[in-house]
Amino acid sequence: MRCDASRRASGGSLPPANMTRRPRMQARRKTRLYIVLAVLAGLGLTVSLTLYALSSNIDLFYTRGNYLRQNGNPGATPYRAAPAGGGYVQPGSLQRDPQTLDVRFKLYDARGVVDVSYKGILPDLFREGQGVVARGVLDGERHITAQQVLAKHDENYTPPEVKNAMTPEKTGTQP
């Protein structure tokens, strides 16, 4: 490679200014870059839409104490979803309105007691002393208006259909 002075002396000219710059990106590389960027953008959009869709289906569970520690801000929850409060139905607290489906009861745990009101049909496993989850809104400092009540069962629970199928007279087999 000759230096610029020897090039001028031999009558050669310097290359134009645009030739001294880096060569433009090759078409194949440019196409590959666009494909990678499109895939990354599509992946980002897919993840964003998935997280947005799942956020409305997240069930949040709070204990009695969590509800009561909301610093005097009833109804406020960390998220937009209706929170679920769990505990045990206090014995003697169940009140049913005979003309409507309105039910009132108290949930308790080691940290406190909260009143719950619910309009609807209660689950078959619901009873006093039973563990339940009330999903709804904290209306006052110690009151939940439940939109859904779920009864918990222990690990020994067997559905009636299975229990009936397992009895000897139903199966026709002798033990």
mmCIF file of C-alpha atoms in Angstrom:
data_model
loop_
_atom_site.group_PDB
_atom_site.id
_atom_site.type_symbol
_atom_site.label_atom_id
_atom_site.label_comp_id
_atom_site.label_asym_id
_atom_site.label_seq_id
_atom_site.Cartn_x
_atom_site.Cartn_y
_atom_site.Cartn_z
ATOM 1 C CA MET A 1 0.000 0.000 0.000
ATOM 2 C CA ARG A 2 1.438 3.309 -1.024
ATOM 3 C CA CYS A 3 1.192 6.440 1.049
ATOM 4 C CA ASP A 4 -0.740 9.516 -0.092
ATOM 5 C CA ALA A 5 2.398 11.518 -1.003
ATOM 6 C CA SER A 6 3.688 8.789 -3.305
ATOM 7 C CA ARG A 7 0.230 8.487 -4.847
ATOM 8 C CA ARG A 8 0.149 12.206 -5.668
ATOM 9 C CA ALA A 9 3.692 12.125 -7.010
ATOM 10 C CA SER A 10 2.902 9.271 -9.354
ATOM 11 C CA GLY A 11 -0.082 11.161 -10.721
ATOM 12 C CA GLY A 12 -2.649 9.028 -8.928
ATOM 13 C CA SER A 13 -5.534 10.675 -7.227
ATOM 14 C CA LEU A 14 -6.952 10.076 -3.796
ATOM 15 C CA PRO A 15 -10.130 8.059 -3.632
ATOM 16 C CA PRO A 16 -13.326 10.065 -3.223
ATOM 17 C CA ALA A 17 -14.350 10.865 0.353
ATOM 18 C CA ASN A 18 -17.300 8.501 0.305
ATOM 19 C CA MET A 19 -15.036 5.555 -0.528
ATOM 20 C CA THR A 20 -12.959 5.994 2.618
ATOM 21 C CA ARG A 21 -15.978 5.293 4.848
ATOM 22 C CA ARG A 22 -16.958 1.836 5.890
ATOM 23 C CA PRO A 23 -18.723 -0.111 3.205
ATOM 24 C CA ARG A 24 -22.504 -0.128 3.534
ATOM 25 C CA MET A 25 -24.069 -3.042 5.322
ATOM 26 C CA GLN A 26 -24.437 -5.965 3.021
ATOM 27 C CA ALA A 27 -27.992 -6.851 1.983
ATOM 28 C CA ARG A 28 -27.814 -10.313 3.569
ATOM 29 C CA ARG A 29 -26.711 -8.892 6.937
ATOM 30 C CA LYS A 30 -29.377 -6.204 6.806
ATOM 31 C CA THR A 31 -32.076 -8.795 6.125
ATOM 32 C CA ARG A 32 -30.803 -10.945 8.992
ATOM 33 C CA LEU A 33 -30.862 -7.930 11.332
ATOM 34 C CA TYR A 34 -34.464 -7.127 10.384
ATOM 35 C CA ILE A 35 -35.492 -10.732 10.977
ATOM 36 C CA VAL A 36 -33.848 -10.805 14.424
ATOM 37 C CA LEU A 37 -35.468 -7.481 15.382
ATOM 38 C CA ALA A 38 -38.881 -8.686 14.175
ATOM 39 C CA VAL A 39 -38.555 -11.921 16.168
ATOM 40 C CA LEU A 40 -37.552 -10.005 19.319
ATOM 41 C CA ALA A 41 -40.432 -7.556 18.883
ATOM 42 C CA GLY A 42 -42.868 -10.436 18.368
ATOM 43 C CA LEU A 43 -41.536 -12.251 21.413
ATOM 44 C CA GLY A 44 -41.844 -9.114 23.532
ATOM 45 C CA LEU A 45 -45.411 -8.557 22.339
ATOM 46 C CA THR A 46 -46.317 -12.182 23.054
ATOM 47 C CA VAL A 47 -44.920 -12.046 26.597
ATOM 48 C CA SER A 48 -46.664 -8.728 27.272
ATOM 49 C CA LEU A 49 -50.050 -9.967 26.059
ATOM 50 C CA THR A 50 -49.702 -13.207 28.017
ATOM 51 C CA LEU A 51 -48.907 -11.396 31.261
ATOM 52 C CA TYR A 52 -51.763 -8.954 30.692
ATOM 53 C CA ALA A 53 -54.221 -11.803 30.077
ATOM 54 C CA LEU A 54 -53.072 -13.730 33.141
ATOM 55 C CA SER A 55 -53.209 -10.719 35.454
ATOM 56 C CA SER A 56 -57.009 -10.743 35.445
ATOM 57 C CA ASN A 57 -57.095 -14.431 36.434
ATOM 58 C CA ILE A 58 -54.793 -14.265 39.419
ATOM 59 C CA ASP A 59 -56.497 -15.257 42.675
ATOM 60 C CA LEU A 60 -55.089 -13.424 45.649
ATOM 61 C CA PHE A 61 -55.407 -14.898 49.112
ATOM 62 C CA TYR A 62 -55.329 -12.822 52.296
ATOM 63 C CA THR A 63 -55.642 -14.008 55.868
ATOM 64 C CA ARG A 64 -57.830 -12.218 58.414
ATOM 65 C CA GLY A 65 -54.761 -10.352 59.664
ATOM 66 C CA ASN A 66 -53.831 -9.122 56.192
ATOM 67 C CA TYR A 67 -57.291 -7.629 55.768
ATOM 68 C CA LEU A 68 -57.157 -5.945 59.147
ATOM 69 C CA ARG A 69 -53.674 -4.451 58.632
ATOM 70 C CA GLN A 70 -54.594 -2.259 55.665
ATOM 71 C CA ASN A 71 -53.936 0.899 57.686
ATOM 72 C CA GLY A 72 -57.488 2.175 57.792
ATOM 73 C CA ASN A 73 -57.969 1.918 54.043
ATOM 74 C CA PRO A 74 -60.917 -0.491 53.692
ATOM 75 C CA GLY A 75 -61.443 -1.931 50.260
ATOM 76 C CA ALA A 76 -57.878 -1.179 49.229
ATOM 77 C CA THR A 77 -55.933 -4.142 48.027
ATOM 78 C CA PRO A 78 -52.501 -4.256 46.465
ATOM 79 C CA TYR A 79 -53.981 -5.452 43.178
ATOM 80 C CA ARG A 80 -57.129 -4.913 41.117
ATOM 81 C CA ALA A 81 -58.457 -8.441 41.521
ATOM 82 C CA ALA A 82 -61.036 -9.309 44.159
ATOM 83 C CA PRO A 83 -59.031 -10.716 47.056
ATOM 84 C CA ALA A 84 -59.862 -13.963 48.794
ATOM 85 C CA GLY A 85 -59.965 -14.059 52.585
ATOM 86 C CA GLY A 86 -59.635 -17.357 54.346
ATOM 87 C CA GLY A 87 -60.354 -18.635 57.804
ATOM 88 C CA TYR A 88 -62.801 -20.774 59.742
ATOM 89 C CA VAL A 89 -66.534 -20.192 60.117
ATOM 90 C CA GLN A 90 -67.102 -19.209 63.733
ATOM 91 C CA PRO A 91 -69.525 -21.633 65.438
ATOM 92 C CA GLY A 92 -72.896 -19.992 66.164
ATOM 93 C CA SER A 93 -72.306 -17.117 63.746
ATOM 94 C CA LEU A 94 -74.139 -18.490 60.694
ATOM 95 C CA GLN A 95 -77.333 -16.535 59.911
ATOM 96 C CA ARG A 96 -79.537 -17.314 56.921
ATOM 97 C CA ASP A 97 -82.441 -15.200 55.667
ATOM 98 C CA PRO A 98 -85.279 -17.678 55.021
ATOM 99 C CA GLN A 99 -86.807 -15.567 52.199
ATOM 100 C CA THR A 100 -83.653 -14.808 50.246
ATOM 101 C CA LEU A 101 -80.293 -16.427 49.692
ATOM 102 C CA ASP A 102 -78.579 -13.891 51.975
ATOM 103 C CA VAL A 103 -76.109 -15.464 54.380
ATOM 104 C CA ARG A 104 -74.007 -13.833 57.090
ATOM 105 C CA PHE A 105 -71.252 -15.465 59.095
ATOM 106 C CA LYS A 106 -67.968 -14.676 60.809
ATOM 107 C CA LEU A 107 -64.553 -15.836 59.689
ATOM 108 C CA TYR A 108 -61.848 -16.173 62.294
ATOM 109 C CA ASP A 109 -58.220 -17.107 62.541
ATOM 110 C CA ALA A 110 -55.467 -16.497 65.086
ATOM 111 C CA ARG A 111 -55.358 -12.757 64.266
ATOM 112 C CA GLY A 112 -58.992 -11.709 64.334
ATOM 113 C CA VAL A 113 -62.609 -12.013 63.275
ATOM 114 C CA VAL A 114 -64.253 -10.575 60.149
ATOM 115 C CA ASP A 115 -67.962 -10.483 59.242
ATOM 116 C CA VAL A 116 -68.865 -11.894 55.830
ATOM 117 C CA SER A 117 -72.077 -11.383 53.887
ATOM 118 C CA TYR A 118 -72.896 -13.452 50.820
ATOM 119 C CA LYS A 119 -75.878 -13.795 48.530
ATOM 120 C CA GLY A 120 -76.084 -17.158 46.856
ATOM 121 C CA ILE A 121 -76.029 -20.883 47.387
ATOM 122 C CA LEU A 122 -73.299 -22.081 49.720
ATOM 123 C CA PRO A 123 -71.142 -25.109 48.853
ATOM 124 C CA ASP A 124 -72.203 -28.518 50.196
ATOM 125 C CA LEU A 125 -69.118 -28.728 52.435
ATOM 126 C CA PHE A 126 -69.858 -25.344 54.081
ATOM 127 C CA ARG A 127 -70.594 -25.608 57.811
ATOM 128 C CA GLU A 128 -69.631 -23.976 61.091
ATOM 129 C CA GLY A 129 -66.072 -24.710 62.147
ATOM 130 C CA GLN A 130 -65.123 -25.528 58.538
ATOM 131 C CA GLY A 131 -62.320 -23.755 56.691
ATOM 132 C CA VAL A 132 -63.602 -21.492 53.906
ATOM 133 C CA VAL A 133 -62.316 -18.931 51.436
ATOM 134 C CA ALA A 134 -64.496 -15.855 50.814
ATOM 135 C CA ARG A 135 -63.592 -14.000 47.627
ATOM 136 C CA GLY A 136 -64.900 -10.447 47.417
ATOM 137 C CA VAL A 137 -64.435 -6.891 48.644
ATOM 138 C CA LEU A 138 -63.487 -5.521 52.049
ATOM 139 C CA ASP A 139 -66.358 -3.057 52.696
ATOM 140 C CA GLY A 140 -65.503 -1.818 56.135
ATOM 141 C CA GLU A 141 -62.778 -2.365 58.639
ATOM 142 C CA ARG A 142 -64.143 -5.796 59.520
ATOM 143 C CA HIS A 143 -66.672 -6.727 56.819
ATOM 144 C CA ILE A 144 -66.282 -8.632 53.553
ATOM 145 C CA THR A 145 -68.984 -8.701 50.884
ATOM 146 C CA ALA A 146 -68.247 -12.032 49.244
ATOM 147 C CA GLN A 147 -68.882 -12.696 45.578
ATOM 148 C CA GLN A 148 -67.820 -16.324 45.924
ATOM 149 C CA VAL A 149 -67.502 -18.686 48.896
ATOM 150 C CA LEU A 150 -65.400 -21.836 48.633
ATOM 151 C CA ALA A 151 -65.366 -24.543 51.291
ATOM 152 C CA LYS A 152 -62.113 -26.309 52.042
ATOM 153 C CA HIS A 153 -61.947 -29.998 52.809
ATOM 154 C CA ASP A 154 -59.356 -32.124 54.520
ATOM 155 C CA GLU A 155 -57.237 -34.741 52.813
ATOM 156 C CA ASN A 156 -59.638 -37.482 53.940
ATOM 157 C CA TYR A 157 -62.540 -36.164 51.862
ATOM 158 C CA THR A 158 -64.100 -38.625 49.432
ATOM 159 C CA PRO A 159 -66.865 -37.514 47.055
ATOM 160 C CA PRO A 160 -70.209 -39.264 47.725
ATOM 161 C CA GLU A 161 -70.167 -40.945 44.301
ATOM 162 C CA VAL A 162 -66.800 -42.556 45.002
ATOM 163 C CA LYS A 163 -67.826 -43.542 48.533
ATOM 164 C CA ASN A 164 -71.016 -45.206 47.222
ATOM 165 C CA ALA A 165 -69.111 -47.000 44.487
ATOM 166 C CA MET A 166 -66.622 -48.403 46.998
ATOM 167 C CA THR A 167 -69.168 -49.961 49.378
ATOM 168 C CA PRO A 168 -69.500 -53.782 48.994
ATOM 169 C CA GLU A 169 -73.273 -53.784 48.319
ATOM 170 C CA LYS A 170 -72.842 -51.355 45.407
ATOM 171 C CA THR A 171 -69.936 -53.142 43.763
ATOM 172 C CA GLY A 172 -71.351 -56.646 44.152
ATOM 173 C CA THR A 173 -68.066 -57.960 45.558
ATOM 174 C CA GLN A 174 -67.432 -59.432 48.945
ATOM 175 C CA PRO A 175 -64.538 -58.056 51.014
#
